[in-house]
Short mmCIF file of N, CA and C in Angstrom, two decimals:
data_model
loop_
_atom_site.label_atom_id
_atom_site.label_comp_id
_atom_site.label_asym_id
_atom_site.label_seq_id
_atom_site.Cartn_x
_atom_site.Cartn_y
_atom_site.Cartn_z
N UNK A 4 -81.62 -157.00 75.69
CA UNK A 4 -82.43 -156.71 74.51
C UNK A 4 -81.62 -155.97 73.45
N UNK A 5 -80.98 -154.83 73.80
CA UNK A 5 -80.05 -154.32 72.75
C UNK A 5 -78.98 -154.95 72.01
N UNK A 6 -78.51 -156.08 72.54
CA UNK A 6 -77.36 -157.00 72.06
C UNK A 6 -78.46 -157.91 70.81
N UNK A 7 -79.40 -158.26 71.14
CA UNK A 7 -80.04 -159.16 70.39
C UNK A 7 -81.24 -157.84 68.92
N UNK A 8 -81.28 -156.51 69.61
CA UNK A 8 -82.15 -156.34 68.25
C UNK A 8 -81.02 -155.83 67.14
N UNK A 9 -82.07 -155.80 66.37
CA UNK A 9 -81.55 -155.27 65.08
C UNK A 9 -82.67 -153.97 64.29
N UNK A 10 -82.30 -153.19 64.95
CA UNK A 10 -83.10 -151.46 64.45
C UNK A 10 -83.05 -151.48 63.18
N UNK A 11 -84.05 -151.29 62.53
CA UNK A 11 -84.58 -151.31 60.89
C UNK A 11 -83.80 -149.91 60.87
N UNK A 12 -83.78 -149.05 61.71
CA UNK A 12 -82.64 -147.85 61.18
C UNK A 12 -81.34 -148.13 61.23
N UNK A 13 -81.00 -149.34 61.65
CA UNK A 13 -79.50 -149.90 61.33
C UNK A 13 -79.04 -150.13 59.42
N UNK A 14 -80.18 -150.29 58.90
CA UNK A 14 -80.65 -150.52 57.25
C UNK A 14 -80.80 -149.78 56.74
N UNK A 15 -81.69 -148.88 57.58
CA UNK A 15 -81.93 -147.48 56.78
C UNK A 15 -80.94 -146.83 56.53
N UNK A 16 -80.18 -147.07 57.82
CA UNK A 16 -78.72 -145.77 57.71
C UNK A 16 -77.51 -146.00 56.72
N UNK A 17 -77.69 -147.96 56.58
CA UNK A 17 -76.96 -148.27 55.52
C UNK A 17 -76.82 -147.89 54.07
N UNK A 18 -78.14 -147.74 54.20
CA UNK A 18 -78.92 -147.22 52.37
C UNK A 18 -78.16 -146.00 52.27
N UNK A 19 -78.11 -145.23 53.51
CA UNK A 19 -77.63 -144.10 52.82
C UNK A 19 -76.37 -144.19 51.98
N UNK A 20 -75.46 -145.07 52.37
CA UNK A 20 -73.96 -145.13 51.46
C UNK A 20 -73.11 -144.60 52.02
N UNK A 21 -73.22 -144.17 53.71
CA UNK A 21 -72.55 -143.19 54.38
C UNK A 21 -71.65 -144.09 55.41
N UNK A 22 -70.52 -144.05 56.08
CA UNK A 22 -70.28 -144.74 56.80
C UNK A 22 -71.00 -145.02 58.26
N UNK A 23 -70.63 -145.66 59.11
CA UNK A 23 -71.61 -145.96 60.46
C UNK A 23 -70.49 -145.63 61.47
N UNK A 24 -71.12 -145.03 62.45
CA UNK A 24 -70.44 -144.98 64.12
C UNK A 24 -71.68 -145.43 64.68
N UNK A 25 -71.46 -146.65 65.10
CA UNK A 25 -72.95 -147.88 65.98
C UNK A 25 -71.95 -148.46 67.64
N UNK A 26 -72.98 -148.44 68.40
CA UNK A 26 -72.63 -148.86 69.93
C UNK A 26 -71.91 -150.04 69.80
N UNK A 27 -71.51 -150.73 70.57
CA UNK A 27 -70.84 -152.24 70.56
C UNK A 27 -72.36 -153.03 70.95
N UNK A 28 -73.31 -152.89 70.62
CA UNK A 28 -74.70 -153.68 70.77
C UNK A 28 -74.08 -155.07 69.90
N UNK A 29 -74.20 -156.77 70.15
CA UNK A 29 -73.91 -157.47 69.46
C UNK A 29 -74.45 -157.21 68.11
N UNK A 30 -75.90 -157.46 67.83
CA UNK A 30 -75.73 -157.52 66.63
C UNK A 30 -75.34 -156.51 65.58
N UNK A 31 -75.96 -155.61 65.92
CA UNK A 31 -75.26 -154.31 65.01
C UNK A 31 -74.23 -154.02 65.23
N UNK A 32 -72.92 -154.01 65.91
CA UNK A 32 -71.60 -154.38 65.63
C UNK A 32 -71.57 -155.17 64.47
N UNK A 33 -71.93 -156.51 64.84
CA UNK A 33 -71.35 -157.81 63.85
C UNK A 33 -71.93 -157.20 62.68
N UNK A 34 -72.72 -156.58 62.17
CA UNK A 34 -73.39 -156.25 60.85
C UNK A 34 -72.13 -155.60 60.19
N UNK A 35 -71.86 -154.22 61.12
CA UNK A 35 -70.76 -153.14 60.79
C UNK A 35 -69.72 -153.50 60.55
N UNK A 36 -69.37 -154.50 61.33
CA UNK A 36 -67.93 -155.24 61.50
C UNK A 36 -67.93 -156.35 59.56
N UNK A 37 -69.04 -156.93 59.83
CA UNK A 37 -68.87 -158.04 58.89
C UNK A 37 -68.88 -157.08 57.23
N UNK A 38 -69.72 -156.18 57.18
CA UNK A 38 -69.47 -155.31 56.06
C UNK A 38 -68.42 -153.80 55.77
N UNK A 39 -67.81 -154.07 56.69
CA UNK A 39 -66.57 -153.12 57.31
C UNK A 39 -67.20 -151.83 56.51
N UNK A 40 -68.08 -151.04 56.82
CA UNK A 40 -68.97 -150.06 57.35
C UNK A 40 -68.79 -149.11 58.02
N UNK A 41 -67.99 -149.29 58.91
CA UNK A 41 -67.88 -147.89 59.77
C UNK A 41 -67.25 -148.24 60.94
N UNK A 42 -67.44 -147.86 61.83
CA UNK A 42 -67.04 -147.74 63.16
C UNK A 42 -67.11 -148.39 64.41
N UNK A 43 -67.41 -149.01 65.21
CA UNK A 43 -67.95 -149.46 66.40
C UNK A 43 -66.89 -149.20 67.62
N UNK A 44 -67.98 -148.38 68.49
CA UNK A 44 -67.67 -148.22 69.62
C UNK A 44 -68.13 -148.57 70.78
N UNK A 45 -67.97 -147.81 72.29
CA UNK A 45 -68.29 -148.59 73.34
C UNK A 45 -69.70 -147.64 73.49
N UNK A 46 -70.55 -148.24 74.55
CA UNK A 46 -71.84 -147.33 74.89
C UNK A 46 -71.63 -146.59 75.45
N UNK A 47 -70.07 -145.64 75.31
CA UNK A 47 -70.64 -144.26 76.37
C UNK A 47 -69.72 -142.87 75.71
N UNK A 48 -70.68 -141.98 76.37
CA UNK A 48 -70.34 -141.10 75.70
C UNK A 48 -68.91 -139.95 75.17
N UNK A 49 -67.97 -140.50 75.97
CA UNK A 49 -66.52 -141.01 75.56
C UNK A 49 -66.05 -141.21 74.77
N UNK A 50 -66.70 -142.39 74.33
CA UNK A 50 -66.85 -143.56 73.35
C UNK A 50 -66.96 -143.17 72.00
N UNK A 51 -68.55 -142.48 72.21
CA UNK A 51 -69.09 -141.91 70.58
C UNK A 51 -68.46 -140.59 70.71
N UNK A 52 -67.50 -140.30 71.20
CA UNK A 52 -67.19 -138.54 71.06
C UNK A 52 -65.68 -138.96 70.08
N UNK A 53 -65.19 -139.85 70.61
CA UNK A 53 -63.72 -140.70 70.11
C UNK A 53 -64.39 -141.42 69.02
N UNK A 54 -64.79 -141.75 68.62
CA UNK A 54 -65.80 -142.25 66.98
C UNK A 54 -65.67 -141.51 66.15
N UNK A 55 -66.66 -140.58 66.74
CA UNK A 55 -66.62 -139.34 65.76
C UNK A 55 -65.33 -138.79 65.56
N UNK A 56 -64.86 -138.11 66.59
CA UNK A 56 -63.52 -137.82 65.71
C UNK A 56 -62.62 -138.56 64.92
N UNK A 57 -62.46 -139.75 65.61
CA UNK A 57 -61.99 -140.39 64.81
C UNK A 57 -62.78 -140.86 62.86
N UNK A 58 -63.94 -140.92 62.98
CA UNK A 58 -64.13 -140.64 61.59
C UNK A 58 -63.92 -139.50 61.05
N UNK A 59 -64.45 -138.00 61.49
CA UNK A 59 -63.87 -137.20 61.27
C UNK A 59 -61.73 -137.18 60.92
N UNK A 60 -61.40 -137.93 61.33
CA UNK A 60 -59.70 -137.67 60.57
C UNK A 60 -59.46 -139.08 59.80
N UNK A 61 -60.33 -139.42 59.31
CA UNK A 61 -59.99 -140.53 58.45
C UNK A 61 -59.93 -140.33 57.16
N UNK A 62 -59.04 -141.15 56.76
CA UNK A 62 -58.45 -140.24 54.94
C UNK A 62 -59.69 -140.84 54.29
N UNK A 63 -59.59 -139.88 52.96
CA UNK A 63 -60.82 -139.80 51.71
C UNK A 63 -60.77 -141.31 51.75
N UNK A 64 -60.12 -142.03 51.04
CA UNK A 64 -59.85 -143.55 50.87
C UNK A 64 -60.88 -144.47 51.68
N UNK A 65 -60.74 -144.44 52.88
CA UNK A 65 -61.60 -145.16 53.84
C UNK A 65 -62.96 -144.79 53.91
N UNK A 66 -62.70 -143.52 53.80
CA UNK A 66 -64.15 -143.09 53.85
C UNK A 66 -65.10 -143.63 52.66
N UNK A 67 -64.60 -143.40 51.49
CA UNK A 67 -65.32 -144.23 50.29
C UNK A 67 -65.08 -145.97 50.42
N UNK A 68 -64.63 -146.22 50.99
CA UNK A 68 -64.44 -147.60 51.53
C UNK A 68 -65.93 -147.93 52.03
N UNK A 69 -65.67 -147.17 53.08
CA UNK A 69 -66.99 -147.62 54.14
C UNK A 69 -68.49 -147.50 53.33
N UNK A 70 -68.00 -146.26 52.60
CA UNK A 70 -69.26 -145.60 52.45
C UNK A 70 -70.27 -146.69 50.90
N UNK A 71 -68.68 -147.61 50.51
CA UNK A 71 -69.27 -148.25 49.16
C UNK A 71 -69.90 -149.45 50.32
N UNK A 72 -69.29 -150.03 51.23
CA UNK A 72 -69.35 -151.18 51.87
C UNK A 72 -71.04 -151.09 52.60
N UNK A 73 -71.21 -149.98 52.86
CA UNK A 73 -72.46 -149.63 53.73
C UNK A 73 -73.64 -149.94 52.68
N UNK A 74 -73.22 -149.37 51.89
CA UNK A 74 -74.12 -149.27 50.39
C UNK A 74 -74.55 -150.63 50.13
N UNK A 75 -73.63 -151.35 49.94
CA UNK A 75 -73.35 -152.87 49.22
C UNK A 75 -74.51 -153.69 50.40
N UNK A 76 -74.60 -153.73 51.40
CA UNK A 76 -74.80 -154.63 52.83
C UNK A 76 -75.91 -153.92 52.93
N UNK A 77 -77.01 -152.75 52.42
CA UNK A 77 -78.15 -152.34 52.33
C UNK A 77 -78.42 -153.35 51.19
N UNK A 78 -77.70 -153.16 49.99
CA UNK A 78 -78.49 -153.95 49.35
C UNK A 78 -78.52 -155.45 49.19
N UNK A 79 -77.50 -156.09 49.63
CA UNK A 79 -77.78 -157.06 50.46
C UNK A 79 -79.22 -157.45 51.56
N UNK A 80 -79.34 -156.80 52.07
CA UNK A 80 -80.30 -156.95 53.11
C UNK A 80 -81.83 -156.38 52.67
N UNK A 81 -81.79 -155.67 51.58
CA UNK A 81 -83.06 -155.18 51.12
C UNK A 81 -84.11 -156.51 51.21
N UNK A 82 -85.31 -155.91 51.55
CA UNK A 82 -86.77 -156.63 51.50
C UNK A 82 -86.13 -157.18 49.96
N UNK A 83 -86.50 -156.58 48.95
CA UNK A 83 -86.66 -157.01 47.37
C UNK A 83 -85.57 -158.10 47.64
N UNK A 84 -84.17 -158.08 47.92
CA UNK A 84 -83.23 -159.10 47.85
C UNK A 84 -83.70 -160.55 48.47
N UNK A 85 -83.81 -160.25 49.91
CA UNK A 85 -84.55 -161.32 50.65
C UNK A 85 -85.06 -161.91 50.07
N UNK A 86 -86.58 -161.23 49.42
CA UNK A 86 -87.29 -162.18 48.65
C UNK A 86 -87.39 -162.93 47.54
N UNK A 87 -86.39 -162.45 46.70
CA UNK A 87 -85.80 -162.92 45.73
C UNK A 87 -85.17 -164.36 46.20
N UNK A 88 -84.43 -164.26 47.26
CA UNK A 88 -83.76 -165.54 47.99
C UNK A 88 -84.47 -166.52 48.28
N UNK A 89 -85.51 -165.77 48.70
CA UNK A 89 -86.40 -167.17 49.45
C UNK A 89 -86.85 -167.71 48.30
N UNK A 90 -87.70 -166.91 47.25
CA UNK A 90 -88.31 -167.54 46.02
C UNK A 90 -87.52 -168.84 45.41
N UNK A 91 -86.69 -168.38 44.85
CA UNK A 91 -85.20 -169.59 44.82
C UNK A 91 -85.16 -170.52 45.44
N UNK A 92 -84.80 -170.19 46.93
CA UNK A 92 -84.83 -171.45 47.29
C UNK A 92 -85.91 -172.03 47.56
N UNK A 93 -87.17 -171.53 47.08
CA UNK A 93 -88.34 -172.63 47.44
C UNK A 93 -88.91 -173.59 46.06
N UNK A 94 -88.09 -172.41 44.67
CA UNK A 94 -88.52 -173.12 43.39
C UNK A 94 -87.45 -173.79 42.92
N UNK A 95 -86.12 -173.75 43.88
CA UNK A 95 -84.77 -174.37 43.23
C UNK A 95 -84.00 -173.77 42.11
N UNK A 96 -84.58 -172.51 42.03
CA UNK A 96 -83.62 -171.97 40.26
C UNK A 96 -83.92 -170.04 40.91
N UNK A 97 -83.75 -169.80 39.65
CA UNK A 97 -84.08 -168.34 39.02
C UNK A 97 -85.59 -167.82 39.63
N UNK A 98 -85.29 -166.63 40.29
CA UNK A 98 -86.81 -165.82 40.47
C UNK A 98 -87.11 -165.29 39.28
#
């Protein structure tokens, strides 16, 4: 079940503009991964302790990296965007 959901706080957390440290769960990896976002690690607590630090020593640079990329892939994924999409493609043009 965890490989297949996708936590509406995976979105939420995006909105913030902040970077991500997320489990290796499939899909929320591939989200993080595909909008290079943040972090992904393994499920244990090892894992997220080596995340964190490791975001913790990551230069300014990356960090506004992630943090624009996180931003961008919220709004991507926003309700309002979605629906904008679908409208389109159901009228063939402009919402």
């Amino acid at each position: 079940y965890n490989d297949l959901a996708l936590p509406i706080k995976l979105f939420d957390y995006l909105s913030y503009g902040r970077p991500l440290v997320v489990t290796d769960c499939t899909e929320q990896a591939r989200i993080v991964r595909e909008a290079d976002a943040g972090i992904v690690v393994g499920d244990t607590v090892e894992a997220l302790s080596a995340g964190f630090a490791h975001l913790l020593q990551t230069d300014a640079d990356q960090i506004v990296a992630w943090s624009a990329h996180a931003a961008d892939a919220a709004r991507r994924s926003a309700w309002s965007t979605r629906a904008k999409q679908i409208v389109e493609i159901l009228t063939g043009g402009e919402a």
